[in-house]
Amino acid sequence: MATRDYVKRGKTSRKPTRNSKKQPPKPAFPFKWAFLALILVVGFGYGLYYLSTSEPPEKTVVENKTVKPAAKPQKREEKVIPPKPEEKWSYIEELENKEVKVEANEPELSIRPYLMQCGAYRSASQADERKALIAFQGLESHIKTSQGEKGLWYRVVLGPYPMKREAERDRNLLRRAGIEPCAIWYWN
């Protein structure tokens, strides 16, 4: 029995069918519903206007099923504010003229300056990229080469810093920019 090749058989093109049914005409704009909505909106607006301009009705009291108009309220006497009491404490006057002395210790300057290393790379191009990223943050860095056990290393270094606090400030600035890790050491 011969095998049939169904892949080479082309698909038959179908002609688009036409709907012989006519679509119903689109309904006209519903004027009667629009008119009814307009009347309701105008009536609501008039009701709000009427309520805002009319005075509230007088209250009536019901006693023994007899309706009597409420008595008009009499004017209330103005309440007199009592005089301000004298204070029992005198701390306000004492604190105004009080002077506090605080002795602040000055930060100790270290004998050796600090450096911050933000990467050690095998290739000079990687070190240059890290140096450029640091330069975009407004800091100046330089590349030091050092010979290690595994070969030549390119270290990206910032500093020297006379105080560790300044190095930490720059490290936090670099950390917020996504440049990590940076280590702070004594300058060699």
XYZ file of C-alpha atoms in Angstrom:
188
model
C 0.000 0.000 0.000
C 1.395 3.378 -0.950
C 1.858 6.040 1.664
C 0.048 9.284 1.249
C 1.744 12.611 1.749
C -0.713 14.825 3.569
C 1.760 17.673 4.087
C 1.973 18.609 0.408
C -1.767 18.732 0.071
C -2.778 22.318 0.016
C -5.560 23.700 2.105
C -8.677 24.573 0.254
C -9.448 28.233 0.273
C -12.827 29.054 1.603
C -14.836 31.939 0.384
C -16.193 34.230 3.034
C -19.863 33.674 3.630
C -22.213 36.580 3.392
C -24.935 37.058 5.852
C -28.089 37.381 3.924
C -29.968 38.517 6.996
C -30.279 42.221 7.364
C -29.285 43.579 10.704
C -32.024 45.433 12.512
C -31.698 49.210 12.356
C -30.083 50.889 15.305
C -32.625 52.286 17.700
C -33.050 56.036 17.714
C -31.974 58.175 20.656
C -34.410 57.606 23.568
C -35.793 61.128 23.858
C -38.524 60.242 26.340
C -36.002 58.769 28.814
C -33.656 61.726 28.413
C -36.566 64.115 29.037
C -37.576 62.176 32.165
C -33.981 62.267 33.486
C -33.793 66.024 32.826
C -37.031 66.625 34.752
C -35.742 64.590 37.708
C -32.440 66.503 37.820
C -34.177 69.886 37.630
C -36.634 68.838 40.353
C -33.832 67.664 42.613
C -31.934 70.934 42.101
C -35.049 72.987 42.883
C -35.629 70.950 46.046
C -32.103 71.642 47.261
C -32.491 75.353 46.490
C -35.803 75.475 48.361
C -34.334 73.762 51.413
C -31.338 76.091 51.543
C -33.399 79.315 51.310
C -36.364 78.460 53.544
C -36.315 78.934 57.312
C -36.755 75.930 59.579
C -40.291 75.435 60.939
C -41.119 76.243 64.546
C -41.057 73.333 66.932
C -44.308 72.259 68.534
C -44.785 70.509 71.840
C -47.412 67.800 72.137
C -49.112 67.607 75.566
C -52.330 65.777 76.160
C -52.810 65.532 72.401
C -52.910 69.297 72.094
C -50.513 70.997 69.749
C -49.069 74.239 71.088
C -46.499 76.381 69.377
C -43.153 76.260 71.125
C -42.143 79.181 73.247
C -39.508 81.423 71.757
C -36.141 80.906 73.419
C -35.016 83.697 75.685
C -31.639 85.263 75.247
C -29.062 83.560 77.376
C -26.955 85.590 79.696
C -23.345 85.763 78.697
C -21.169 83.649 80.944
C -18.357 85.497 82.619
C -14.986 83.856 82.295
C -13.286 83.434 85.661
C -9.907 85.110 86.107
C -6.784 83.157 85.299
C -5.540 81.295 88.379
C -2.101 82.054 89.663
C 0.411 79.320 89.068
C 1.755 77.376 92.015
C 5.077 76.654 90.346
C 7.811 78.981 89.241
C 9.617 76.644 86.857
C 8.771 78.786 83.824
C 10.783 81.757 85.082
C 13.563 79.513 86.354
C 13.992 77.646 83.059
C 14.020 80.785 80.919
C 17.208 82.020 82.551
C 18.805 78.621 83.126
C 21.991 77.803 81.259
C 23.102 74.239 80.682
C 26.743 73.452 80.039
C 27.632 70.301 78.141
C 31.147 69.090 77.719
C 31.602 67.419 74.365
C 34.540 65.160 73.798
C 36.365 65.944 70.622
C 36.853 62.934 68.372
C 40.250 61.408 68.733
C 42.438 61.649 65.686
C 44.090 58.369 64.837
C 47.786 58.201 64.259
C 47.384 56.299 61.005
C 45.063 57.372 58.157
C 42.328 55.104 56.738
C 41.737 53.812 53.216
C 38.654 52.269 51.660
C 38.935 49.475 49.130
C 35.940 48.976 46.838
C 37.090 45.990 44.831
C 40.022 43.893 43.722
C 40.050 42.680 40.114
C 42.222 40.520 37.888
C 41.864 42.792 34.852
C 42.557 46.512 34.618
C 39.371 47.092 32.577
C 37.145 45.833 35.417
C 38.984 48.097 37.856
C 38.523 51.056 35.494
C 34.772 50.358 35.322
C 34.495 50.386 39.128
C 36.564 53.576 39.282
C 34.191 55.226 36.777
C 31.128 54.198 38.817
C 32.693 55.739 41.907
C 33.545 58.915 39.959
C 29.853 59.249 38.980
C 29.085 59.549 42.710
C 31.469 62.515 43.013
C 34.314 60.668 44.744
C 37.891 60.311 43.589
C 39.484 56.869 43.594
C 42.663 55.391 42.204
C 43.852 51.940 41.184
C 46.731 50.249 43.004
C 48.382 47.171 41.611
C 49.649 44.507 43.966
C 51.279 41.120 43.518
C 49.488 38.375 45.409
C 49.839 34.621 45.717
C 47.521 34.112 42.751
C 49.006 36.763 40.503
C 48.569 40.473 39.766
C 45.568 42.256 41.363
C 44.109 45.699 40.572
C 42.605 47.268 43.714
C 40.246 50.263 43.583
C 41.081 52.430 46.592
C 39.720 55.681 48.052
C 41.528 57.781 50.602
C 43.520 58.508 52.678
C 40.970 59.558 55.318
C 42.235 61.179 58.544
C 39.141 59.935 60.457
C 37.215 56.695 60.113
C 33.916 58.616 60.225
C 34.695 60.293 56.883
C 35.439 56.918 55.294
C 32.148 55.512 56.642
C 30.243 58.504 55.233
C 31.662 57.820 51.755
C 30.995 54.083 52.108
C 27.331 54.784 52.923
C 27.084 57.078 49.898
C 28.474 54.320 47.662
C 26.205 51.703 49.261
C 23.115 53.798 48.432
C 24.352 53.939 44.824
C 24.649 50.130 44.742
C 28.459 49.980 44.858
C 29.318 47.262 47.365
C 31.276 45.832 49.157
C 33.736 48.436 50.390
C 36.125 47.710 53.253
C 37.849 50.289 55.470
C 41.425 49.589 56.589
C 44.465 51.390 57.912
C 46.579 52.967 55.177
C 49.718 50.979 54.406
